[in-house]
Amino acid sequence: MEKIGHTFRLLRVSKKITLAQASQGIVTIAFLSKFERGQSDISVSNLLLLLRRINVEISEFVHTNELNSGINVSFEKEVSHCYINKNIAGLEKLINQVDGDLIESDNFKVLKKIMLTALIDDLTGKSLSNDQQQLVIAHLSSVNSWTSFEFYLFGNVLFMLPLEQVVELTKLMIKPGLSYILLKNDNITNAFRILNNTVTYCCEEGSYDDGWFFLGMMKKLAEHPRQFYERMKILSLEGLLAYYSRPREMALDMIHKALQICALVGGQEVYQRERQAFVHVLEANELKYVTSF
């Protein structure tokens, strides 16, 4: 229902029809708002009445829904491609693309542009302005149930926010419980990535108690036996946290065993990626613990 509600909102806003005008005599304003945010299911009969209210045929709605899904996926892929390839000009072009979107609300345009700016700043060694940080924090703090957009936004600006705010927002993400996150594989992936980045950030800033807490949340998300990569990542993070906050000999043994498992289960590519994360942390005489297996 999340995608269907979002599509309905896009069409409603594009026709300059308010929530009150669309919902009158059919559903409550609060219900329609929740439906558009993916927080409530809706009956087929009420959906058809709402489409009639905004003068959209069911065939047009289905087509727009499918098209809208493709646009969202394409945008995220393009953002990732530009960032991975350090294509700053490409990210700047995407900012202009967001500006020219006639359907997206002004609030979400601003947040998307801040997200893209954060990625550019990360590549150029700059930082988001305090005003930009506060806009992101205010939005994420005000949403009762995060959907894909909030996960995506937070995941891409996380390292640009103060650690204390990141800790609070990560707790807010999981505060209602993991039931919503577990509804969709994409949500699990995004939440896992956020928790992974938060634990890493906690290690860098010396907030180890918070790091152990969020690592526990990661373990709950990775309970399925098929989640090999997630389980390996948890082992590596556990070793990293232990290196900073537990007896050094025990931590080095944990790191060594974690990399052994990475090599055995994930292969050389996964092993080399995880090993590289430790090379920058360990002292020269400790590198023997991360030698090739």
CSV table of C-alpha atoms in Angstrom, one decimal:
chain,number,residue,atom,x,y,z
A,1,MET,CA,0.0,0.0,0.0
A,2,GLU,CA,2.9,2.4,0.5
A,3,LYS,CA,3.6,2.8,-3.2
A,4,ILE,CA,-0.1,3.0,-4.1
A,5,GLY,CA,-0.6,5.7,-1.5
A,6,HIS,CA,2.4,7.7,-2.7
A,7,THR,CA,1.2,7.5,-6.3
A,8,PHE,CA,-2.2,8.8,-5.2
A,9,ARG,CA,-0.6,11.7,-3.4
A,10,LEU,CA,1.5,12.5,-6.5
A,11,LEU,CA,-1.6,12.7,-8.6
A,12,ARG,CA,-3.6,14.7,-6.0
A,13,VAL,CA,-0.8,17.3,-5.6
A,14,SER,CA,-0.3,17.6,-9.3
A,15,LYS,CA,-3.9,18.6,-9.7
A,16,LYS,CA,-3.7,21.1,-6.8
A,17,ILE,CA,-6.3,19.2,-4.8
A,18,THR,CA,-5.9,19.4,-1.0
A,19,LEU,CA,-6.3,16.5,1.5
A,20,ALA,CA,-9.6,18.1,2.7
A,21,GLN,CA,-11.0,18.4,-0.8
A,22,ALA,CA,-10.0,14.9,-1.8
A,23,SER,CA,-11.3,13.1,1.3
A,24,GLN,CA,-14.6,15.0,1.9
A,25,GLY,CA,-17.4,12.6,2.3
A,26,ILE,CA,-15.3,9.5,1.5
A,27,VAL,CA,-12.7,9.1,4.3
A,28,THR,CA,-11.3,11.4,7.0
A,29,ILE,CA,-8.4,13.7,6.3
A,30,ALA,CA,-6.3,11.9,8.8
A,31,PHE,CA,-7.0,8.5,7.2
A,32,LEU,CA,-6.1,9.8,3.7
A,33,SER,CA,-2.9,11.3,5.0
A,34,LYS,CA,-1.9,8.0,6.6
A,35,PHE,CA,-2.8,6.1,3.4
A,36,GLU,CA,-0.7,8.4,1.3
A,37,ARG,CA,2.3,7.8,3.6
A,38,GLY,CA,1.9,4.0,3.5
A,39,GLN,CA,0.6,3.7,7.0
A,40,SER,CA,-2.9,2.5,6.3
A,41,ASP,CA,-4.6,0.1,3.9
A,42,ILE,CA,-7.6,1.2,1.9
A,43,SER,CA,-10.6,-0.6,0.5
A,44,VAL,CA,-10.9,-0.9,-3.3
A,45,SER,CA,-14.3,0.9,-3.2
A,46,ASN,CA,-12.9,3.9,-1.3
A,47,LEU,CA,-9.8,4.1,-3.6
A,48,LEU,CA,-12.1,4.2,-6.7
A,49,LEU,CA,-14.2,7.0,-5.1
A,50,LEU,CA,-11.0,8.9,-4.3
A,51,LEU,CA,-9.8,8.5,-7.9
A,52,ARG,CA,-13.1,9.8,-9.2
A,53,ARG,CA,-12.8,12.8,-6.8
A,54,ILE,CA,-9.5,13.8,-8.4
A,55,ASN,CA,-10.6,12.8,-11.9
A,56,VAL,CA,-8.2,10.0,-12.6
A,57,GLU,CA,-9.1,6.8,-14.4
A,58,ILE,CA,-8.0,3.5,-12.8
A,59,SER,CA,-6.0,2.7,-15.9
A,60,GLU,CA,-4.1,6.0,-15.6
A,61,PHE,CA,-3.5,5.4,-11.9
A,62,VAL,CA,-2.0,1.9,-12.6
A,63,HIS,CA,0.2,3.3,-15.3
A,64,THR,CA,1.4,6.2,-13.1
A,65,ASN,CA,2.0,3.8,-10.3
A,66,GLU,CA,4.2,1.6,-12.4
A,67,LEU,CA,6.0,4.6,-13.9
A,68,ASN,CA,6.5,6.2,-10.5
A,69,SER,CA,8.1,3.0,-9.2
A,70,GLY,CA,10.6,3.0,-12.1
A,71,ILE,CA,11.5,6.7,-11.6
A,72,ASN,CA,12.2,6.2,-7.9
A,73,VAL,CA,14.5,3.2,-8.5
A,74,SER,CA,16.2,4.9,-11.4
A,75,PHE,CA,16.9,8.0,-9.2
A,76,GLU,CA,18.4,6.0,-6.4
A,77,LYS,CA,20.6,4.0,-8.8
A,78,GLU,CA,21.8,7.2,-10.5
A,79,VAL,CA,22.6,8.7,-7.1
A,80,SER,CA,24.6,5.6,-6.1
A,81,HIS,CA,26.4,5.5,-9.5
A,82,CYS,CA,27.4,9.1,-9.3
A,83,TYR,CA,28.6,8.9,-5.7
A,84,ILE,CA,30.6,5.6,-6.2
A,85,ASN,CA,32.3,7.1,-9.3
A,86,LYS,CA,32.9,10.5,-7.5
A,87,ASN,CA,30.9,12.2,-10.2
A,88,ILE,CA,30.2,15.6,-8.6
A,89,ALA,CA,28.8,17.1,-11.8
A,90,GLY,CA,26.4,14.2,-12.0
A,91,LEU,CA,25.2,14.8,-8.5
A,92,GLU,CA,24.8,18.5,-9.2
A,93,LYS,CA,22.7,17.6,-12.3
A,94,LEU,CA,20.5,15.5,-10.1
A,95,ILE,CA,19.9,18.6,-7.8
A,96,ASN,CA,18.7,20.5,-10.9
A,97,GLN,CA,16.5,17.5,-11.8
A,98,VAL,CA,14.9,17.6,-8.3
A,99,ASP,CA,14.3,21.4,-8.7
A,100,GLY,CA,12.5,20.8,-11.9
A,101,ASP,CA,10.1,18.1,-10.6
A,102,LEU,CA,6.6,19.4,-11.0
A,103,ILE,CA,5.0,16.7,-8.7
A,104,GLU,CA,7.3,16.5,-5.7
A,105,SER,CA,6.3,18.7,-2.8
A,106,ASP,CA,8.6,21.6,-1.9
A,107,ASN,CA,9.5,20.1,1.5
A,108,PHE,CA,10.7,16.8,-0.1
A,109,LYS,CA,12.5,18.7,-2.8
A,110,VAL,CA,14.5,20.6,-0.1
A,111,LEU,CA,15.3,17.3,1.7
A,112,LYS,CA,16.4,15.5,-1.5
A,113,LYS,CA,18.7,18.5,-2.4
A,114,ILE,CA,20.2,18.4,1.1
A,115,MET,CA,20.9,14.7,0.7
A,116,LEU,CA,22.6,15.2,-2.6
A,117,THR,CA,24.6,18.1,-1.2
A,118,ALA,CA,25.7,15.9,1.7
A,119,LEU,CA,27.1,13.4,-0.8
A,120,ILE,CA,28.9,16.1,-2.7
A,121,ASP,CA,30.3,17.6,0.6
A,122,ASP,CA,31.5,14.1,1.6
A,123,LEU,CA,33.4,13.9,-1.7
A,124,THR,CA,34.9,17.4,-1.4
A,125,GLY,CA,35.7,17.4,2.3
A,126,LYS,CA,33.0,19.9,3.2
A,127,SER,CA,30.2,19.8,5.7
A,128,LEU,CA,26.5,20.5,5.7
A,129,SER,CA,25.4,23.9,7.1
A,130,ASN,CA,23.8,23.9,10.5
A,131,ASP,CA,20.5,25.0,8.9
A,132,GLN,CA,20.6,22.0,6.5
A,133,GLN,CA,21.3,19.7,9.4
A,134,GLN,CA,18.4,21.0,11.4
A,135,LEU,CA,16.0,20.6,8.5
A,136,VAL,CA,16.9,16.9,8.2
A,137,ILE,CA,16.8,16.4,11.9
A,138,ALA,CA,13.4,18.1,12.2
A,139,HIS,CA,11.9,16.0,9.4
A,140,LEU,CA,13.2,12.7,10.7
A,141,SER,CA,12.2,13.5,14.3
A,142,SER,CA,8.6,14.4,13.2
A,143,VAL,CA,7.8,11.3,11.3
A,144,ASN,CA,6.1,8.6,13.4
A,145,SER,CA,6.7,5.7,11.1
A,146,TRP,CA,9.7,5.8,8.8
A,147,THR,CA,9.1,4.7,5.2
A,148,SER,CA,11.7,4.1,2.4
A,149,PHE,CA,12.3,7.9,1.9
A,150,GLU,CA,13.3,8.4,5.6
A,151,PHE,CA,15.6,5.4,5.5
A,152,TYR,CA,17.2,6.6,2.3
A,153,LEU,CA,17.6,10.2,3.5
A,154,PHE,CA,19.1,9.3,6.8
A,155,GLY,CA,21.4,6.7,5.4
A,156,ASN,CA,22.9,9.3,3.0
A,157,VAL,CA,23.4,12.2,5.4
A,158,LEU,CA,24.2,10.2,8.6
A,159,PHE,CA,28.0,11.0,8.7
A,160,MET,CA,27.2,14.7,8.1
A,161,LEU,CA,25.2,15.0,11.4
A,162,PRO,CA,26.6,15.3,15.0
A,163,LEU,CA,27.0,12.0,16.6
A,164,GLU,CA,24.5,12.7,19.4
A,165,GLN,CA,21.8,13.5,16.8
A,166,VAL,CA,22.7,10.3,14.9
A,167,VAL,CA,22.3,8.2,18.0
A,168,GLU,CA,18.9,9.8,18.9
A,169,LEU,CA,17.6,9.4,15.3
A,170,THR,CA,18.8,5.8,15.1
A,171,LYS,CA,17.0,5.1,18.3
A,172,LEU,CA,13.9,6.8,16.9
A,173,MET,CA,14.1,4.6,13.8
A,174,ILE,CA,13.8,1.5,15.9
A,175,LYS,CA,11.7,2.9,18.8
A,176,PRO,CA,8.3,1.5,17.5
A,177,GLY,CA,10.0,-1.9,17.3
A,178,LEU,CA,11.3,-3.8,14.3
A,179,SER,CA,7.8,-4.8,13.0
A,180,TYR,CA,7.7,-2.2,10.2
A,181,ILE,CA,11.3,-2.6,9.2
A,182,LEU,CA,10.8,-6.4,8.8
A,183,LEU,CA,7.8,-5.9,6.5
A,184,LYS,CA,10.0,-5.2,3.5
A,185,ASN,CA,13.4,-6.5,2.4
A,186,ASP,CA,14.4,-3.0,1.3
A,187,ASN,CA,13.6,-1.6,4.8
A,188,ILE,CA,15.7,-4.4,6.4
A,189,THR,CA,18.6,-3.5,4.1
A,190,ASN,CA,18.4,0.2,4.7
A,191,ALA,CA,18.0,-0.2,8.4
A,192,PHE,CA,20.9,-2.5,8.5
A,193,ARG,CA,23.0,-0.1,6.6
A,194,ILE,CA,22.1,2.8,9.0
A,195,LEU,CA,22.9,0.6,12.0
A,196,ASN,CA,26.2,-0.4,10.5
A,197,ASN,CA,27.1,3.3,9.8
A,198,THR,CA,26.0,4.3,13.3
A,199,VAL,CA,28.1,1.6,15.0
A,200,THR,CA,31.1,2.7,12.9
A,201,TYR,CA,30.5,6.4,13.7
A,202,CYS,CA,30.3,5.4,17.4
A,203,CYS,CA,33.6,3.7,17.2
A,204,GLU,CA,35.2,6.7,15.6
A,205,GLU,CA,33.9,9.0,18.3
A,206,GLY,CA,34.4,6.8,21.3
A,207,SER,CA,30.8,6.2,22.1
A,208,TYR,CA,31.2,2.5,22.7
A,209,ASP,CA,28.1,1.8,24.9
A,210,ASP,CA,25.9,3.1,22.1
A,211,GLY,CA,27.9,1.1,19.6
A,212,TRP,CA,27.2,-2.2,21.5
A,213,PHE,CA,23.5,-1.3,21.8
A,214,PHE,CA,23.1,-0.7,18.1
A,215,LEU,CA,25.1,-3.9,17.3
A,216,GLY,CA,22.5,-5.8,19.3
A,217,MET,CA,19.8,-4.3,17.0
A,218,MET,CA,21.8,-5.4,14.0
A,219,LYS,CA,21.8,-9.0,15.3
A,220,LYS,CA,18.0,-8.9,15.6
A,221,LEU,CA,17.8,-7.9,11.9
A,222,ALA,CA,20.1,-10.6,10.8
A,223,GLU,CA,18.5,-13.6,12.5
A,224,HIS,CA,17.6,-15.4,9.2
A,225,PRO,CA,20.2,-18.1,8.5
A,226,ARG,CA,20.5,-17.0,4.8
A,227,GLN,CA,21.7,-13.5,5.7
A,228,PHE,CA,25.4,-14.5,5.3
A,229,TYR,CA,26.8,-11.1,4.5
A,230,GLU,CA,24.9,-9.4,7.3
A,231,ARG,CA,26.2,-12.0,9.8
A,232,MET,CA,29.8,-11.5,8.6
A,233,LYS,CA,29.5,-7.7,8.8
A,234,ILE,CA,28.3,-8.1,12.4
A,235,LEU,CA,31.3,-10.2,13.3
A,236,SER,CA,33.6,-7.6,11.8
A,237,LEU,CA,31.9,-4.8,13.7
A,238,GLU,CA,32.0,-6.8,16.9
A,239,GLY,CA,35.7,-7.2,16.5
A,240,LEU,CA,36.1,-3.5,15.8
A,241,LEU,CA,34.1,-2.5,18.9
A,242,ALA,CA,36.0,-5.0,21.0
A,243,TYR,CA,39.3,-3.5,19.7
A,244,TYR,CA,38.4,-0.1,21.2
A,245,SER,CA,36.6,-1.1,24.3
A,246,ARG,CA,37.7,-4.6,25.4
A,247,PRO,CA,41.1,-6.3,26.3
A,248,ARG,CA,43.2,-6.0,23.2
A,249,GLU,CA,44.3,-9.7,23.0
A,250,MET,CA,40.7,-10.9,23.1
A,251,ALA,CA,39.7,-8.3,20.4
A,252,LEU,CA,42.4,-9.3,18.0
A,253,ASP,CA,41.4,-12.9,18.3
A,254,MET,CA,37.8,-11.9,17.5
A,255,ILE,CA,39.0,-9.9,14.5
A,256,HIS,CA,41.1,-12.9,13.3
A,257,LYS,CA,38.2,-15.3,13.6
A,258,ALA,CA,35.8,-12.8,11.9
A,259,LEU,CA,38.1,-12.5,8.9
A,260,GLN,CA,38.5,-16.3,8.7
A,261,ILE,CA,34.7,-16.7,8.4
A,262,CYS,CA,34.6,-13.9,5.8
A,263,ALA,CA,37.2,-15.7,3.7
A,264,LEU,CA,35.5,-19.1,4.1
A,265,VAL,CA,31.9,-18.0,3.5
A,266,GLY,CA,32.1,-14.8,1.5
A,267,GLY,CA,35.2,-15.4,-0.5
A,268,GLN,CA,38.2,-13.3,-1.2
A,269,GLU,CA,36.3,-10.2,-2.3
A,270,VAL,CA,34.4,-9.9,1.0
A,271,TYR,CA,37.5,-10.9,3.0
A,272,GLN,CA,39.6,-8.2,1.3
A,273,ARG,CA,36.9,-5.5,1.9
A,274,GLU,CA,36.6,-6.3,5.6
A,275,ARG,CA,40.3,-6.7,6.0
A,276,GLN,CA,41.0,-3.2,4.6
A,277,ALA,CA,38.7,-1.7,7.2
A,278,PHE,CA,41.0,-3.1,9.9
A,279,VAL,CA,44.3,-2.2,8.2
A,280,HIS,CA,43.7,1.5,8.9
A,281,VAL,CA,43.0,0.8,12.6
A,282,LEU,CA,45.5,-1.8,13.8
A,283,GLU,CA,49.0,-1.0,14.8
A,284,ALA,CA,51.9,-2.4,12.7
A,285,ASN,CA,52.7,-5.3,15.0
A,286,GLU,CA,49.0,-6.4,15.0
A,287,LEU,CA,48.6,-6.7,11.2
A,288,LYS,CA,49.6,-10.4,11.4
A,289,TYR,CA,46.0,-11.0,12.7
A,290,VAL,CA,44.6,-9.9,9.4
A,291,THR,CA,47.0,-11.6,7.1
A,292,SER,CA,45.6,-13.7,4.1
A,293,PHE,CA,44.0,-17.0,4.9
